[in-house]
Amino acid sequence: MALKVLILGGTTEASALARKVAGDARLAPLLSLAGRTTNPQPQPIPVRVGGFGGIDGLVKFLRGEAVDAVVDATHPYADQMSAHAVAACKETSVPLASLVRPEWRHETGDRWQIVANTEAAADALGHEPRRVFLSLGRQDLHVFAHAPQHHYLARLIERPDQATLPPDLRLLQARGPFDRADEERLLRRECIDVLVSKNAGGTATYAKIEAARALGLPVVMIARPHKPAGIVMADVEACVAWVHGLAPRGV
Ligand code: NAP
């Protein structure tokens, strides 16, 4: 019997894992997306979309769908989903592996100011008006309405749906990966004084950090939250090996 694997996704790694396990007769994978993107990229395995309804909802789902294993491959800042996964897997005794993307490390020439959260990032921009490049999710933009003196350029995959946004905000709709030379051109053209970024890790969005370094620009870097985890996996291959080593529950 194929092993039912729930992949908590929405990241490059989750999509890579989906590609790896697609067509594997030993597995019956299901990719779960939060539903933040209206037109998510097509996937080679079955997909479900939307929240589970907290820990209780996830417990119900794991039992109802007879899930054998969960791989948490959510974004490094998706700490709530990970906390729910840890709690629900513990309650149902479903094995949980977590694919944790390594952080970007500060390098010579980087001018990072590390702050605890998005609110602190908005405060760190200071009182004087600056030209700010926001490379954040659309759920974070409303926070900058509390610092309306700045000119903001926000790059997003999709238009934000919040009513409250900073008054002087321009949107740039684009999906990574981004190229370093293009990032440098963008920062120069827009006369950006400072970037605000999460420490997403990975290669797809690192070019802006390299571009800021090359141009000597400061980066307000929002630190990662504590993200609860199951058995930590280094990469997609390790996840595949881990699921192959599990027996279907009830066998
Ligand atoms: P979250 O705060 O951990 O999750 C909030 C709720 O969304 C969860 O409790 C769950 O709802 C639902 N959810 C999240 N991931 C899910 C999944 N894979 N499948 C089903 N339901 C899921 O995570 P988030 O709201 O997605 O994002 C948190 C932060 O990470 C944000 O700051 C966001 O900008 C950032 N993020 C960035 C990227 C990126 O690619 N740059 C991608 C994702 C997230 P229920 O409680 O109802 O189950």
Short mmCIF file of C-alpha atoms in Angstrom, two decimals, residues 125 128-134 147-154 166-170 190-194:
data_model
loop_
_atom_site.label_atom_id
_atom_site.label_comp_id
_atom_site.label_asym_id
_atom_site.label_seq_id
_atom_site.Cartn_x
_atom_site.Cartn_y
_atom_site.Cartn_z
CA LEU A 125 13.49 53.38 8.97
CA GLU A 128 13.39 61.34 7.89
CA PRO A 129 11.69 60.37 4.61
CA ARG A 130 13.63 57.66 2.75
CA ARG A 131 13.17 55.69 -0.43
CA VAL A 132 12.50 52.17 0.78
CA PHE A 133 12.43 48.90 -1.15
CA LEU A 134 10.07 46.48 0.58
CA ALA A 147 5.60 55.14 8.92
CA PRO A 148 3.85 57.18 6.18
CA GLN A 149 6.73 59.65 5.70
CA HIS A 150 8.68 57.24 3.45
CA HIS A 151 8.41 56.51 -0.28
CA TYR A 152 7.91 52.78 -0.68
CA LEU A 153 8.48 50.46 -3.59
CA ALA A 154 7.02 47.03 -2.77
CA PRO A 166 1.21 53.41 3.30
CA PRO A 167 0.07 56.48 1.30
CA ASP A 168 3.21 56.64 -0.85
CA LEU A 169 3.58 53.03 -2.00
CA ARG A 170 4.20 51.81 -5.51
CA GLU A 190 14.56 53.88 -8.11
CA CYS A 191 17.23 55.72 -6.04
CA ILE A 192 16.58 53.32 -3.15
CA ASP A 193 18.13 54.34 0.20
CA VAL A 194 17.33 51.20 2.18
#
